[in-house]
Short mmCIF file of C-alpha atoms in Angstrom, two decimals:
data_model
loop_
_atom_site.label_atom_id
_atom_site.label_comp_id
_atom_site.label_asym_id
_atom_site.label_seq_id
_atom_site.Cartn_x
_atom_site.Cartn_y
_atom_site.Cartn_z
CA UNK K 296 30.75 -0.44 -41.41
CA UNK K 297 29.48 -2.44 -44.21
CA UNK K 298 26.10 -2.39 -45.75
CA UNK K 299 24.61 -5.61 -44.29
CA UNK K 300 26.16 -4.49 -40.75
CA UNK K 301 23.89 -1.10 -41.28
CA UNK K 302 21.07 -3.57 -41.87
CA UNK K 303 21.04 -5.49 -38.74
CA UNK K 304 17.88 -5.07 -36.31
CA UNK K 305 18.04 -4.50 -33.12
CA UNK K 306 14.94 -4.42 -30.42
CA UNK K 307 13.97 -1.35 -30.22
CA UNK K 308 11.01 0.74 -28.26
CA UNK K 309 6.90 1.15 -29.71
CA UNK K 310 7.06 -2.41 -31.18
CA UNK K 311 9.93 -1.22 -33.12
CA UNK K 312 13.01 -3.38 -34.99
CA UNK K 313 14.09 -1.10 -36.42
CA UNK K 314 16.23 1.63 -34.50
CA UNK K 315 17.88 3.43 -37.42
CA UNK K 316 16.88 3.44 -41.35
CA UNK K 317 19.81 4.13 -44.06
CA UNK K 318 19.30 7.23 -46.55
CA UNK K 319 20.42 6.19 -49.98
CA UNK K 320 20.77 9.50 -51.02
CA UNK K 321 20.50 11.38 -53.94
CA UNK K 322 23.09 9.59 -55.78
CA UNK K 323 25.15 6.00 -55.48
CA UNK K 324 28.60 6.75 -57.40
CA UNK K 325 30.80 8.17 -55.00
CA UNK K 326 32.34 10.18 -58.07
CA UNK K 327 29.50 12.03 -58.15
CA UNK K 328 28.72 12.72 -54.47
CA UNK K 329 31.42 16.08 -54.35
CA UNK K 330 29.32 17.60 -57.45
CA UNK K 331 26.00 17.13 -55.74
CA UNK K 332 27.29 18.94 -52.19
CA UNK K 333 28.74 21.46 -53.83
CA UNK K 334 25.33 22.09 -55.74
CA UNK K 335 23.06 21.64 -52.80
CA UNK K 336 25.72 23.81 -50.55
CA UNK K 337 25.14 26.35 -53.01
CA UNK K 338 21.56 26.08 -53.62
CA UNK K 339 21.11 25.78 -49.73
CA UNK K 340 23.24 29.52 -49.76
CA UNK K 341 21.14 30.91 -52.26
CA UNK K 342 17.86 30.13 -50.64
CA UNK K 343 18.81 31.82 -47.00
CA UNK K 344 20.53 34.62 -48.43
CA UNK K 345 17.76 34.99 -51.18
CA UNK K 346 15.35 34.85 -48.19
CA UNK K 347 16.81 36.97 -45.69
CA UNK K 348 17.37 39.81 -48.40
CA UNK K 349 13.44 39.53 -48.87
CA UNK K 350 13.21 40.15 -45.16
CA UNK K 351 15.66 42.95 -45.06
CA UNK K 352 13.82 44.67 -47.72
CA UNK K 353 10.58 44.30 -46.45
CA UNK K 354 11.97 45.68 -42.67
CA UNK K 355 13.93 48.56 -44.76
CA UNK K 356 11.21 49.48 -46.98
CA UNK K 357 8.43 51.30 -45.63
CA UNK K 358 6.07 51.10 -49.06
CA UNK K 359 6.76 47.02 -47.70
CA UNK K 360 4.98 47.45 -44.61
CA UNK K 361 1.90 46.36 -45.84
CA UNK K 362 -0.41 42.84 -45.31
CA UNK K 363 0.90 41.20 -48.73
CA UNK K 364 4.21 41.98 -47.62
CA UNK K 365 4.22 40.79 -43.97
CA UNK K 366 2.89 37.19 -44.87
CA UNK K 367 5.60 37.49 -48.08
CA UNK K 368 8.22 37.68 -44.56
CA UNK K 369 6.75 34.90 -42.56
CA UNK K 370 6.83 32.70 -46.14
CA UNK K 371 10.27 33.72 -46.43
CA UNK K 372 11.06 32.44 -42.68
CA UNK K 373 9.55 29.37 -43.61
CA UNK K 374 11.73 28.80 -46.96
CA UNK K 375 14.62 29.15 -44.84
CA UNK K 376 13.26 26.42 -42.53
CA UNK K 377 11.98 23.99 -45.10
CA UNK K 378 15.46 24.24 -47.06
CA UNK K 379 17.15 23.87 -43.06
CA UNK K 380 15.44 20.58 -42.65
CA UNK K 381 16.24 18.37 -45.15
CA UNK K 382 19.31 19.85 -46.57
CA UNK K 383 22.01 20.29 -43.99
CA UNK K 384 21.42 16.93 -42.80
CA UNK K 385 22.01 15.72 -46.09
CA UNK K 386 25.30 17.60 -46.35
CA UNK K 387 26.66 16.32 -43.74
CA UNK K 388 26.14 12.71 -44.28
CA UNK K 389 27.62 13.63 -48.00
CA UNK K 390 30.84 14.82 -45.96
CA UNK K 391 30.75 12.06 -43.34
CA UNK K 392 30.16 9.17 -45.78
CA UNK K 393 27.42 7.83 -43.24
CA UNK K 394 24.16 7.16 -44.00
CA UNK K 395 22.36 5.92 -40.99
CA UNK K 396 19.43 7.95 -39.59
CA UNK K 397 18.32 6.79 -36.19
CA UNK K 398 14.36 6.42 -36.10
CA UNK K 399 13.58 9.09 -33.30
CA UNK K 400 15.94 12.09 -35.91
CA UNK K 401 13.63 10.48 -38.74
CA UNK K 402 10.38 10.87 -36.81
CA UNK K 403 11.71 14.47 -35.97
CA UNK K 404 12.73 15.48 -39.24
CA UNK K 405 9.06 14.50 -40.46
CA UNK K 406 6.99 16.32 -38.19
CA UNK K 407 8.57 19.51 -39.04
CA UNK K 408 9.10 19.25 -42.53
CA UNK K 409 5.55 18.72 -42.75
CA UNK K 410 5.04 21.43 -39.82
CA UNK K 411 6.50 24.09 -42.10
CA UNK K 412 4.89 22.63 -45.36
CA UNK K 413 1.66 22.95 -43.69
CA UNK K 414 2.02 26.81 -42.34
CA UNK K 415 3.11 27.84 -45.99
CA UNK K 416 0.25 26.17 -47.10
CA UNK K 417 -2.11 28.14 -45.15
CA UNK K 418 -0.40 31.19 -45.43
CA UNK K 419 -0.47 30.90 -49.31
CA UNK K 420 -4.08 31.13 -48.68
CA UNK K 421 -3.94 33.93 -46.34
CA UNK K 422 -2.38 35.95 -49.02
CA UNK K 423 -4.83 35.20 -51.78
CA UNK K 424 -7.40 36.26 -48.90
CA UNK K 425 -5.77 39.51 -48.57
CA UNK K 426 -5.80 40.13 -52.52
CA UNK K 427 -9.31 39.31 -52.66
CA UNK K 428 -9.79 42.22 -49.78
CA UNK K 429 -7.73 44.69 -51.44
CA UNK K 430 -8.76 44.14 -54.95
CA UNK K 431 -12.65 43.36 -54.09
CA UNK K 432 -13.41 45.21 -50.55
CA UNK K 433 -11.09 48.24 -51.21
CA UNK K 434 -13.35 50.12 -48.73
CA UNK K 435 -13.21 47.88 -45.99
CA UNK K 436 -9.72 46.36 -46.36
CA UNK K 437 -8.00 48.42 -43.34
CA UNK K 438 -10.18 46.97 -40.56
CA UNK K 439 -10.79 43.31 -42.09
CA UNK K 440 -6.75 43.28 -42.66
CA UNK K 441 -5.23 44.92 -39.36
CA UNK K 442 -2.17 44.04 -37.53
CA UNK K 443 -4.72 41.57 -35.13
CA UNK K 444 -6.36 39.81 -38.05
CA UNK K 445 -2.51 39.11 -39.56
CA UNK K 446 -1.44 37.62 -36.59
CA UNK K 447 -4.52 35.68 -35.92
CA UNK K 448 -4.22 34.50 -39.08
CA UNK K 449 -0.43 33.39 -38.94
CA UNK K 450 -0.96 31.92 -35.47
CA UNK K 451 -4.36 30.06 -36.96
CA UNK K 452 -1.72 28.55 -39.79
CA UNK K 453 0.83 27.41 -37.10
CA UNK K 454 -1.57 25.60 -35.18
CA UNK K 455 -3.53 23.94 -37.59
CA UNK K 456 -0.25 22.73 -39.42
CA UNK K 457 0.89 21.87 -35.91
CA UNK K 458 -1.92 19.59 -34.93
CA UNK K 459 -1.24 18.03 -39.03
CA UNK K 460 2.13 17.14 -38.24
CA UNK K 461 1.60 15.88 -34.65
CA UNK K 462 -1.46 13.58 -36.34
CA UNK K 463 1.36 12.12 -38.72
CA UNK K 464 4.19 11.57 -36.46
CA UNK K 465 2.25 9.92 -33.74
CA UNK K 466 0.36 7.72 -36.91
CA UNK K 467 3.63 6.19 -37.95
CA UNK K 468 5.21 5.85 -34.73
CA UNK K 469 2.59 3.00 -34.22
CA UNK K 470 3.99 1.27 -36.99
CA UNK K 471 6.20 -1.74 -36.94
CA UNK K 472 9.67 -1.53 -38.82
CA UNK K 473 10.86 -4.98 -38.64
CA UNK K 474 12.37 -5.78 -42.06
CA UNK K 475 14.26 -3.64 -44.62
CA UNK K 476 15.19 0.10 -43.47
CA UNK K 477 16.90 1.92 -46.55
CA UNK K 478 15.05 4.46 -47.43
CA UNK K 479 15.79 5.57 -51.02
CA UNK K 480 15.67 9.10 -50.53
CA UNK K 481 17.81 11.63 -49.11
CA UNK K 482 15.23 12.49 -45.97
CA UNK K 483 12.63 11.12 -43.96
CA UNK K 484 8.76 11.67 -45.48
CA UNK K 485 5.57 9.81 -45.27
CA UNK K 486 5.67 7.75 -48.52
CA UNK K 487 8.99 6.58 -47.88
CA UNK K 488 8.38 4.79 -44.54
CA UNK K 489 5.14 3.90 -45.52
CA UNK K 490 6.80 1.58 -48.07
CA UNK K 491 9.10 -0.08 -45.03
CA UNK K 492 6.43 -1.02 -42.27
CA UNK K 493 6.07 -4.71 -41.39
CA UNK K 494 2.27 -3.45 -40.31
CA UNK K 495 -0.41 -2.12 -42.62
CA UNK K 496 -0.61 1.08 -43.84
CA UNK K 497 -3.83 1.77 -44.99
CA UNK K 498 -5.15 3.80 -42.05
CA UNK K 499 -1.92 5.52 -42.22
CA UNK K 500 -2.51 6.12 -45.70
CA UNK K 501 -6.11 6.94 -45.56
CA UNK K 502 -5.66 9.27 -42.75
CA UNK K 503 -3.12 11.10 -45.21
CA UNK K 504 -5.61 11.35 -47.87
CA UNK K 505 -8.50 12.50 -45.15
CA UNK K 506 -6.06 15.27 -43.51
CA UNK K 507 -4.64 16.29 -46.39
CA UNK K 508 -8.00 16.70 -48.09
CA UNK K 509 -8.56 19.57 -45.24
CA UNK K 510 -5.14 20.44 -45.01
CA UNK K 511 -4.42 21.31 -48.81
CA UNK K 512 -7.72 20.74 -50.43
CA UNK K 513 -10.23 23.71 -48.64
CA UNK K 514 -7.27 26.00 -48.53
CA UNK K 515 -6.51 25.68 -52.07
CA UNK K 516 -10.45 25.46 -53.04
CA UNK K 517 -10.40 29.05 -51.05
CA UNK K 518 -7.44 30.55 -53.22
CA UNK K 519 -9.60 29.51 -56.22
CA UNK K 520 -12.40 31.11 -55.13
CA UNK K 521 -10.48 34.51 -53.88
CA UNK K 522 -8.94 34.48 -57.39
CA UNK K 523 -12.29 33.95 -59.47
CA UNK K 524 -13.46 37.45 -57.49
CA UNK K 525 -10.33 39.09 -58.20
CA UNK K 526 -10.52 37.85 -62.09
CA UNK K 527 -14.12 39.51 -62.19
CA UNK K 528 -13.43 42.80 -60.37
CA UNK K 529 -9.99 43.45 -61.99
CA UNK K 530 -12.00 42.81 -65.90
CA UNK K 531 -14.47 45.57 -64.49
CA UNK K 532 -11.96 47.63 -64.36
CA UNK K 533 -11.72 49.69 -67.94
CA UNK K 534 -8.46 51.27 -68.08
CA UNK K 535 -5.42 49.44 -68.75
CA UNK K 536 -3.82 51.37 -66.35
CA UNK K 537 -6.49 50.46 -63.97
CA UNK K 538 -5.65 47.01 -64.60
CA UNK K 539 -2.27 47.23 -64.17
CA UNK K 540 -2.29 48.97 -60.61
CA UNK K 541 -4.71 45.97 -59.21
CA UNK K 542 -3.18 43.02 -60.02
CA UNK K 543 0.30 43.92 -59.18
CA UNK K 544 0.97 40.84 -56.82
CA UNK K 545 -1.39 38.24 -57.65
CA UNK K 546 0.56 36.88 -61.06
CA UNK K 547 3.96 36.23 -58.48
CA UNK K 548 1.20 34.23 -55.83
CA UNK K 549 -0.24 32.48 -58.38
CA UNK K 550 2.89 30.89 -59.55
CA UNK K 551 4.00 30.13 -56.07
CA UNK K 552 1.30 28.40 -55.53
CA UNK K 553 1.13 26.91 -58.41
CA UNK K 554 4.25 25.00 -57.97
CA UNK K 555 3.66 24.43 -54.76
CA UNK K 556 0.52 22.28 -55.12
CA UNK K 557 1.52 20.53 -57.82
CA UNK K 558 4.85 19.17 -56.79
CA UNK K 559 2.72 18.33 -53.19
CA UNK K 560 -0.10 16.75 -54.90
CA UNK K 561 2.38 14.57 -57.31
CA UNK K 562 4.28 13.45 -54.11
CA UNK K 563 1.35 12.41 -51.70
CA UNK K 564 -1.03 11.78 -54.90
CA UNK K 565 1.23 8.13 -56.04
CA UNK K 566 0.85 6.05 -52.47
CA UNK K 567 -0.29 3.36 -54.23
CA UNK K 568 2.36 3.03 -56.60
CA UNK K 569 4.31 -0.26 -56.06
CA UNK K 570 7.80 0.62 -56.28
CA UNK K 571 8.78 4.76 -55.42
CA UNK K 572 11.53 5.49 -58.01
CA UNK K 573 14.28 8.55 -59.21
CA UNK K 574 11.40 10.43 -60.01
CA UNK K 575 10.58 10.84 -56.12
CA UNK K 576 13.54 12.05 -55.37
CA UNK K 577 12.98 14.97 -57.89
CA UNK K 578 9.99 15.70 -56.82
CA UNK K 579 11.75 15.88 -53.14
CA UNK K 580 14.00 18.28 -54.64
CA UNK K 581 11.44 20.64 -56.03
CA UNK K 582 9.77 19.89 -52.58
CA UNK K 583 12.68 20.91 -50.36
CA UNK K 584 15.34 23.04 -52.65
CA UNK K 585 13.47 24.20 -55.70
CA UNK K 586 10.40 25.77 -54.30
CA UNK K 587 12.34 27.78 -51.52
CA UNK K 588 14.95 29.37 -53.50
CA UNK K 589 12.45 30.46 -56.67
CA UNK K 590 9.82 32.21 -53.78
CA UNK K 591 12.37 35.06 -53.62
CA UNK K 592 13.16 35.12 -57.44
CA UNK K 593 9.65 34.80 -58.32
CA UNK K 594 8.34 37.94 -56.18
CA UNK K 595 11.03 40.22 -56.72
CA UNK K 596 11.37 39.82 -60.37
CA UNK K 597 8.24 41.49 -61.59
CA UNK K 598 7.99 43.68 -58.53
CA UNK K 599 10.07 47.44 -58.69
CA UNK K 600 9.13 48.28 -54.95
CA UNK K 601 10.70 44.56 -53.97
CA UNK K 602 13.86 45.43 -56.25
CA UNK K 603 14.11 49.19 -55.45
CA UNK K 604 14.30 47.71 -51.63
CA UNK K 605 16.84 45.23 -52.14
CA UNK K 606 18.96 47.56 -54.16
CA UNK K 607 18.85 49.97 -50.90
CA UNK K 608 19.84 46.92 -48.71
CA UNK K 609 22.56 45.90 -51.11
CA UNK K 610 24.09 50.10 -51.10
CA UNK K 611 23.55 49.74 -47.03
CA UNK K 612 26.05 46.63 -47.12
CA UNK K 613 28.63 47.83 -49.57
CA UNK K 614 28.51 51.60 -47.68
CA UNK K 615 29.10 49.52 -44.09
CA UNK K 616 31.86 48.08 -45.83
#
């Protein structure tokens, strides 16, 4: 099928011309295409296996069955889906040499990317919440922190980045896509399509900016503020020692969440940009691929309980075998 032939419109339902868009992809020389699955495969193996040996420690490890650690699991389940919606699909095409997407797989792929996005985003926040318990309420922390206030507070996350994700799928499926449909990208995201409508997108685009104020702005305004309490109490604290013991967790969060805002608020941040470039697509890949597969790395690294667990998971394996 040629290139123009992928191109063609056809009538479609909503309003819509458009019933498929092309992904470009990562890269156009086909020399290249065999190097970038292979990397992807193997980053894409890294991150789930890197992820469920975070789980299996945290299950194995009884010093792991603690708040910190069970929203550490649920972030983990949600690197493995984040990674398993963009990159898979992307395989494949890299295998089948075809590039169409049809619209309704697009739409799909969307809502939960940003679904997923928007649970790690609150649970990020649910974790600097429970450092600012332990570190500042020390006397309290058991009943403000029980097994009902963790799962309140992961079902809380899934439904407000639920209703986030529903609000942006149902916003672009009233868009018209009557003219061009490659999308230069190697998935389906909000900037991207923005870029193809035939109709205006500034509601679309304001209602981004509105919902993602809530969405990413109070919950990172209440990691700030969590933080600035645990800065205060932990330089109370005399002893080096002291120090030491209080703050084991919060340098690994910090950087997670550092990355994570900052590659989100450079890709939503540049709507207005006229022309989205190579630079996109890297900031997909931190997005998608980079940010799941360090999680792991970064909160193991600097953590012995995290690495004395995995080591015990790792003996379990090699004794089965």
């Amino acid at each position: 099928i040629s290139l123009q032939e992928l191109m063609q419109t056809k009538p479609g339902a909503n309003g819509t011309a458009v019933t498929e868009f092309i992904l470009l992809g990562l890269v156009e020389t086909p020399g290249l295409r065999p190097v970038v699955f292979v990397l992807f495969l193997f980053a894409y193996l890294v991150t789930v296996g890197g992820n469920l040996s975070i789980l299996a420690a945290i299950l194995v490890e009884s010093k792991l069955h603690t708040p910190m650690y069970f929203f550490l699991g649920n972030l983990s389940v949600l690197d493995i889906g984040c990674i398993t919606v963009t990159v898979p699909s992307m395989l494949g095409r890299l295998l089948s040499h075809k590039r169409t997407v049809p619209y309704a797989a697009c739409l799909t792929q969307l809502f939960f990317f940003h679904l997923l996005v928007g649970v790690d985003c609150f649970l990020l926040t649910a974790m600097a919440y429970d450092r600012f318990l332990a570190i500042c309420r020390p006397l309290t922390y058991s009943t403000r922190m029980s097994q009902t206030v963790q799962r309140i507070l992961v079902a809380v996350s899934w439904a407000c980045a639920f209703s986030n994700a529903l609000i942006h799928t149902v916003a672009i499926s009233t868009l018209n896509f009557c003219g061009p449909n490659v999308i230069n990208h190697f998935y389906c995201d909000l900037p991207q399509l923005f870029q193809l409508s035939c109709s205006s997108t500034q509601l679309n685009e304001l209602l981004l900016f509105g919902v993602g104020f809530i969405m990413a702005g109070t919950p990172l305004a209440l990691v700030v503020t969590s933080y600035i309490h645990v800065a205060a109490a932990v330089l109370r604290i005399r002893s080096v020692e002291g120090r030491k013991k209080a703050f084991p967790t919060c340098g690994s969060h910090l950087t997670v969440v550092a990355i994570f805002y900052g590659s989100g608020i450079f890709n939503y941040m540049r709507l207005g940009s006229a022309k989205l470039s190579d630079k996109d697509k890297a900031v997909g890949i931190f997005n998608t691929v980079a940010n799941p597969m360090l999680n792991p790395i970064i909160y193991s690294l600097r953590n012995p309980d995290v690495q004395g667990a995995l080591w015990r998971v790792i003996k379990g394996r090699w004794s089965l075998a």
